[in-house]
Coordinates of C-alpha atoms and ligand atoms in Angstrom, one line a residue:
M1 CA 25.0 -4.0 -14.6
T2 CA 22.0 -2.9 -12.6
N3 CA 21.7 -1.9 -9.1
H4 CA 25.3 -1.2 -8.3
T5 CA 27.0 1.8 -6.8
L6 CA 30.5 3.1 -6.6
Q7 CA 29.5 5.4 -3.8
S8 CA 32.5 6.0 -1.4
S9 CA 33.3 8.0 1.7
L10 CA 36.2 9.4 3.7
G11 CA 34.9 9.8 7.2
H12 CA 31.8 11.9 7.0
Y13 CA 32.6 13.2 3.5
S14 CA 30.7 11.4 0.7
F15 CA 31.9 10.9 -2.9
T16 CA 30.1 9.6 -5.9
S17 CA 32.9 7.1 -6.7
P18 CA 36.3 6.1 -5.2
F19 CA 38.3 8.1 -7.8
L20 CA 40.6 11.0 -6.9
N21 CA 43.6 12.5 -8.7
A22 CA 46.9 12.0 -7.0
S23 CA 48.2 15.3 -5.6
G24 CA 50.7 16.8 -8.1
I25 CA 48.9 15.4 -11.1
H26 CA 46.9 18.0 -13.2
C27 CA 46.2 20.1 -10.1
Q28 CA 48.6 23.0 -10.0
T29 CA 47.0 25.7 -12.0
Q30 CA 43.5 27.2 -12.1
A31 CA 43.0 25.7 -15.5
E32 CA 44.1 22.2 -14.4
L33 CA 41.9 22.4 -11.3
D34 CA 38.9 23.5 -13.4
D35 CA 39.5 20.4 -15.6
L36 CA 39.3 18.3 -12.5
A37 CA 36.1 20.0 -11.5
H38 CA 34.5 19.3 -14.9
C39 CA 35.7 15.7 -15.0
Q40 CA 32.5 13.9 -14.1
A41 CA 34.0 10.5 -13.2
L42 CA 36.4 12.1 -10.7
A43 CA 34.7 12.2 -7.3
G44 CA 36.9 14.7 -5.6
I45 CA 39.7 17.2 -6.3
V46 CA 43.1 17.0 -4.6
T47 CA 45.3 20.1 -5.0
K48 CA 49.0 20.3 -5.6
S49 CA 50.9 20.3 -2.2
A50 CA 51.2 24.0 -1.3
T51 CA 53.8 25.9 0.5
L52 CA 53.7 29.3 2.2
S53 CA 55.0 31.2 -0.8
P54 CA 54.8 30.2 -4.5
R55 CA 57.6 28.0 -5.8
A56 CA 58.9 27.5 -9.4
G57 CA 60.2 24.0 -8.5
N58 CA 63.2 22.2 -9.9
E59 CA 64.8 22.6 -13.3
Q60 CA 63.5 20.7 -16.3
P61 CA 63.4 17.8 -17.3
R62 CA 61.6 17.0 -14.1
Y63 CA 58.9 14.4 -15.1
V64 CA 59.7 11.5 -17.4
D65 CA 57.3 8.8 -18.6
L66 CA 58.7 5.3 -18.5
A67 CA 57.4 2.0 -20.0
N68 CA 56.5 0.8 -16.5
G69 CA 55.7 4.0 -14.7
S70 CA 57.3 7.4 -14.2
I71 CA 60.1 9.3 -12.5
N72 CA 59.7 12.8 -11.2
A73 CA 61.8 15.4 -9.4
M74 CA 59.3 18.3 -9.6
G75 CA 60.6 20.0 -6.4
L76 CA 57.2 21.2 -5.1
P77 CA 56.2 23.8 -7.8
N78 CA 53.0 25.5 -6.6
L79 CA 51.2 28.8 -6.6
G80 CA 51.4 29.2 -2.8
Y81 CA 48.9 28.0 -0.3
S82 CA 46.6 31.1 -0.5
F83 CA 45.7 30.4 -4.1
Y84 CA 44.7 26.8 -3.3
L85 CA 42.9 27.9 -0.1
D86 CA 40.9 30.4 -2.1
Y87 CA 40.2 27.7 -4.8
V88 CA 38.8 25.2 -2.4
Q89 CA 36.5 27.7 -0.7
T90 CA 34.6 28.0 -4.0
D91 CA 32.0 25.4 -4.6
H92 CA 33.2 23.0 -7.4
G93 CA 30.4 20.5 -7.0
K94 CA 32.6 17.9 -5.4
P95 CA 34.6 17.6 -2.2
T96 CA 38.2 18.9 -2.1
I97 CA 41.3 17.8 -0.4
L98 CA 43.7 20.7 0.2
S99 CA 47.2 19.3 0.2
V100 CA 49.9 21.3 2.1
S101 CA 53.5 21.0 2.8
G102 CA 56.5 23.1 3.6
L103 CA 60.3 23.1 3.6
S104 CA 60.4 23.2 7.4
Q105 CA 58.1 22.2 10.2
A106 CA 57.6 25.9 11.1
E107 CA 56.4 26.6 7.5
M108 CA 53.9 23.7 7.7
L109 CA 52.6 25.0 11.0
T110 CA 52.1 28.5 9.6
V111 CA 50.2 27.2 6.6
L112 CA 48.0 25.0 8.8
R113 CA 47.3 27.9 11.2
E114 CA 46.0 29.9 8.2
I115 CA 43.7 27.1 7.1
Q116 CA 42.4 26.7 10.7
H117 CA 41.6 30.4 10.8
S118 CA 39.9 30.4 7.4
G119 CA 36.3 29.5 6.5
Y120 CA 37.4 26.3 4.7
Q121 CA 35.4 23.3 6.0
G122 CA 36.7 20.6 3.7
L123 CA 39.5 18.1 4.1
T124 CA 43.2 19.0 4.5
E125 CA 46.1 16.7 3.9
L126 CA 49.6 17.3 5.3
N127 CA 52.2 15.9 2.9
L128 CA 54.9 14.4 5.1
S129 CA 56.6 12.7 2.2
C130 CA 57.9 14.9 -0.6
P131 CA 60.9 13.0 -1.9
N132 CA 62.4 15.7 -4.2
L133 CA 63.7 18.6 -2.1
A134 CA 67.5 18.6 -2.0
G135 CA 68.7 18.8 1.6
H136 CA 65.3 18.0 3.0
P137 CA 64.7 14.4 4.2
Q138 CA 61.2 13.0 4.0
L139 CA 59.7 13.8 7.4
A140 CA 57.6 10.7 7.7
Y141 CA 60.8 8.5 7.7
D142 CA 61.7 10.3 10.9
F143 CA 59.2 9.0 13.5
A144 CA 60.3 11.2 16.3
A145 CA 60.2 14.4 14.2
S146 CA 56.8 13.4 12.9
K147 CA 55.5 12.9 16.4
T148 CA 56.8 16.3 17.5
L149 CA 55.2 17.9 14.5
L150 CA 51.8 16.2 14.8
T151 CA 51.7 17.0 18.5
E152 CA 52.2 20.7 17.7
V153 CA 49.7 20.6 14.8
F154 CA 46.9 19.1 16.8
R155 CA 47.3 21.7 19.6
F156 CA 45.5 24.2 17.3
F157 CA 44.2 22.3 14.2
K158 CA 40.7 21.2 14.8
K159 CA 39.5 20.6 11.2
P160 CA 39.7 17.1 9.5
L161 CA 43.4 16.5 8.7
G162 CA 44.9 13.6 6.8
V163 CA 48.6 12.8 6.1
K164 CA 50.3 11.7 2.9
L165 CA 52.8 9.0 3.7
P166 CA 55.8 7.7 1.9
P167 CA 56.1 4.0 1.2
Y168 CA 57.4 1.8 4.0
F169 CA 59.3 -1.4 3.3
D170 CA 59.7 -3.0 6.7
L171 CA 57.0 -4.6 8.9
N172 CA 58.4 -2.8 11.9
H173 CA 58.1 0.5 10.2
F174 CA 54.4 -0.2 9.4
G175 CA 53.9 -0.8 13.1
Q176 CA 55.8 2.3 14.2
I177 CA 54.0 4.7 11.9
A178 CA 50.6 3.2 12.7
N179 CA 51.2 3.4 16.4
L180 CA 52.2 7.0 16.1
L181 CA 49.3 8.0 13.9
N182 CA 46.8 6.1 16.2
C183 CA 47.7 8.6 19.0
F184 CA 46.4 11.5 17.0
P185 CA 42.9 12.6 15.7
I186 CA 44.0 11.8 12.2
H187 CA 41.2 11.8 9.6
H188 CA 42.8 9.7 6.9
V189 CA 46.1 8.5 5.5
N190 CA 47.0 8.7 1.9
T191 CA 49.5 6.0 1.0
I192 CA 51.8 5.9 -1.0
N193 CA 53.7 8.9 -2.2
S194 CA 56.2 8.1 -4.9
V195 CA 59.0 5.6 -4.1
G196 CA 61.7 8.1 -3.3
N197 CA 65.1 8.4 -4.9
G198 CA 65.0 5.9 -7.7
L199 CA 67.5 6.4 -10.6
V200 CA 66.6 5.8 -14.2
V201 CA 69.5 5.4 -16.6
D202 CA 69.5 6.0 -20.4
I203 CA 72.3 3.8 -21.7
D204 CA 72.3 5.4 -25.2
T205 CA 73.3 8.8 -23.8
E206 CA 74.8 7.3 -20.7
T207 CA 72.9 9.9 -18.6
V208 CA 70.2 10.2 -16.0
V209 CA 66.8 11.3 -17.2
T210 CA 65.8 14.1 -14.8
K211 CA 67.9 17.1 -13.9
A212 CA 67.6 17.9 -10.2
K213 CA 69.4 15.9 -7.5
G214 CA 71.7 14.2 -10.0
G215 CA 68.8 12.3 -11.5
F216 CA 67.4 10.8 -8.3
G217 CA 63.6 11.0 -8.3
G218 CA 60.3 9.6 -7.1
L219 CA 59.0 6.6 -8.9
G220 CA 55.4 6.1 -9.7
G221 CA 53.1 4.0 -11.9
A222 CA 52.9 0.3 -12.6
M223 CA 56.3 -0.5 -11.0
V224 CA 55.1 0.7 -7.6
L225 CA 51.7 -1.1 -7.5
P226 CA 52.8 -4.0 -5.2
T227 CA 54.5 -1.5 -2.8
A228 CA 51.3 0.6 -2.8
L229 CA 49.1 -2.4 -2.1
A230 CA 51.4 -3.6 0.7
N231 CA 51.2 -0.2 2.4
V232 CA 47.4 0.0 2.1
R233 CA 47.0 -3.5 3.5
A234 CA 49.6 -3.1 6.3
L235 CA 48.2 0.2 7.4
R236 CA 44.6 -1.0 7.3
Q237 CA 45.6 -3.9 9.5
R238 CA 47.3 -1.5 12.0
L239 CA 45.4 1.8 12.0
R240 CA 42.4 2.7 14.1
P241 CA 39.3 1.7 12.2
D242 CA 38.1 5.3 12.1
I243 CA 41.2 6.4 10.2
A244 CA 40.2 6.2 6.5
I245 CA 42.7 5.2 3.8
I246 CA 43.3 6.7 0.3
G247 CA 45.2 4.2 -1.8
T248 CA 47.6 5.8 -4.2
G249 CA 50.1 4.1 -6.5
G250 CA 50.3 2.0 -9.6
V251 CA 46.7 2.1 -10.8
R252 CA 46.3 1.5 -14.5
S253 CA 43.1 -0.6 -14.6
G254 CA 39.9 -1.3 -12.9
A255 CA 41.5 -4.5 -11.6
D256 CA 44.2 -2.4 -9.9
V257 CA 41.5 -0.2 -8.3
F258 CA 39.7 -3.4 -7.1
A259 CA 43.0 -4.7 -5.6
H260 CA 43.5 -1.4 -3.7
I261 CA 40.0 -1.6 -2.2
L262 CA 40.4 -5.3 -1.4
C263 CA 43.5 -4.3 0.6
G264 CA 41.4 -1.8 2.5
A265 CA 41.4 1.5 0.5
D266 CA 38.3 3.7 1.0
M267 CA 39.2 5.9 -2.0
V268 CA 41.8 5.4 -4.8
S269 CA 43.8 8.1 -6.5
V270 CA 45.5 8.0 -9.9
G271 CA 48.7 9.8 -10.8
T272 CA 51.0 8.4 -13.6
Q273 CA 48.2 6.9 -15.6
V274 CA 46.5 10.4 -15.8
M275 CA 49.8 11.7 -17.2
K276 CA 49.9 8.9 -19.8
E277 CA 46.2 8.8 -20.7
G278 CA 44.5 12.1 -19.7
L279 CA 41.5 12.6 -17.5
G280 CA 39.4 10.1 -19.7
V281 CA 41.1 7.4 -17.6
Y282 CA 38.5 7.8 -14.9
D283 CA 35.6 6.8 -17.1
R284 CA 37.6 3.7 -18.2
L285 CA 38.5 2.8 -14.7
A286 CA 34.9 3.1 -13.5
A287 CA 33.6 0.9 -16.4
E288 CA 36.3 -1.7 -15.7
L289 CA 35.7 -1.7 -12.0
T290 CA 32.0 -2.0 -12.5
A291 CA 32.4 -5.0 -14.9
I292 CA 34.6 -6.8 -12.3
M293 CA 32.0 -6.2 -9.6
A294 CA 29.2 -7.4 -11.9
D295 CA 31.2 -10.6 -12.6
K296 CA 31.6 -11.2 -8.9
Q297 CA 28.1 -10.1 -8.1
Y298 CA 29.2 -7.3 -5.8
T299 CA 26.8 -4.3 -5.7
Q300 CA 28.9 -1.9 -3.6
L301 CA 32.5 -1.4 -2.7
A302 CA 31.8 -2.4 0.9
D303 CA 31.1 -5.9 -0.3
F304 CA 34.8 -6.6 -0.8
R305 CA 36.7 -3.7 0.9
G306 CA 39.5 -5.1 3.1
Q307 CA 38.4 -8.7 2.3
L308 CA 41.8 -9.8 0.9
K309 CA 42.4 -13.4 1.7
T310 CA 45.8 -15.0 2.6
L311 CA 46.7 -18.6 1.7
S312 CA 46.1 -21.3 4.2
A313 CA 48.5 -24.2 4.4
S314 CA 46.0 -26.5 2.7
Q315 CA 45.4 -24.0 -0.1
R316 CA 49.2 -23.7 -0.7
S317 CA 49.7 -27.4 -0.9
S318 CA 46.6 -27.9 -3.1
S319 CA 47.7 -25.2 -5.5
R320 CA 51.1 -26.8 -5.7
W321 CA 49.5 -30.1 -6.4
T322 CA 47.4 -28.5 -9.1
S323 CA 50.3 -26.9 -10.8
Q324 CA 52.2 -30.1 -10.8
S325 CA 49.4 -32.3 -12.1
Ligands
LIG1 O1 58.5 16.9 -6.5 C1 57.4 17.1 -6.1 O2 56.8 18.2 -6.2 C2 56.7 15.9 -5.5 C3 56.0 16.0 -4.3 I1 55.7 17.7 -3.2 C4 55.5 14.8 -3.8 O3 54.9 14.7 -2.7 N1 55.7 13.6 -4.5 C5 56.4 13.6 -5.6 O4 56.5 12.5 -6.2 N2 56.9 14.8 -6.1

């Protein structure tokens, strides 16, 4: 295809394509991050969510591949925020998103203060949705607590800050989280984190498949695609237009990337499929997305971003008629 571009942006940050890694995937160690830096089809680097101090994470097994996705109970293993803050302050030839978290609101505030006081000028993302910490509920499911935290954060944090959200399953909750985020100078939302506290059962051994939390863990991959698309779409319909959206969840093909963008995603990140296929996945996704765009005679992502159509009454009845004829 000639004359097409996959050029993307998040606010004022430009990317050569819409492709990011999902935080937590191939982004914990120096070697993994360097692989991301050298992966040409990957437009930006997202770091593993970092805490104040290094963490070993939960016991193994803590990530299991499934036919239709994955389950994980990693438990926030990371090298501590200062490693990642150093890493993103070196030029890697592409934009970075520094993901941070914490076991308490106080810890999150401390890490964000350090970033504010550093020389880092790139994007930061606050993970409000880690599903795998025993005894620690996902903050973004508590709207009042999220509001209190963000109020405190934006008293001092003046750099571009996004938030990583868990999936929501109720139209009222989409409205509540959007109304809340619309009150703050949020740079972007990244939706969705894994679907929390699924349970996979191996009937041969009659056991769960991951060790921590009695086998409960976050679900990702193909099985969460419709949930991810719903969250991208519902938030795009409710958030201020200047809040960008990173669509995450369930991407296996260029068609899935196309669907995320059709729902309103500015960028798209890939998690489980990188675990299954390796970093070569991004070249394949770019080729598949480009082929779909060529077929539809779209030359840029803006030609179809957010343009998802719903079915009118006449379309519904005519398609019923067609299927019956
Ligand atoms: O268990 C993890 O480390 C983990 C995190 I922080 C997250 O945000 N999402 C996820 O599925 N796992």
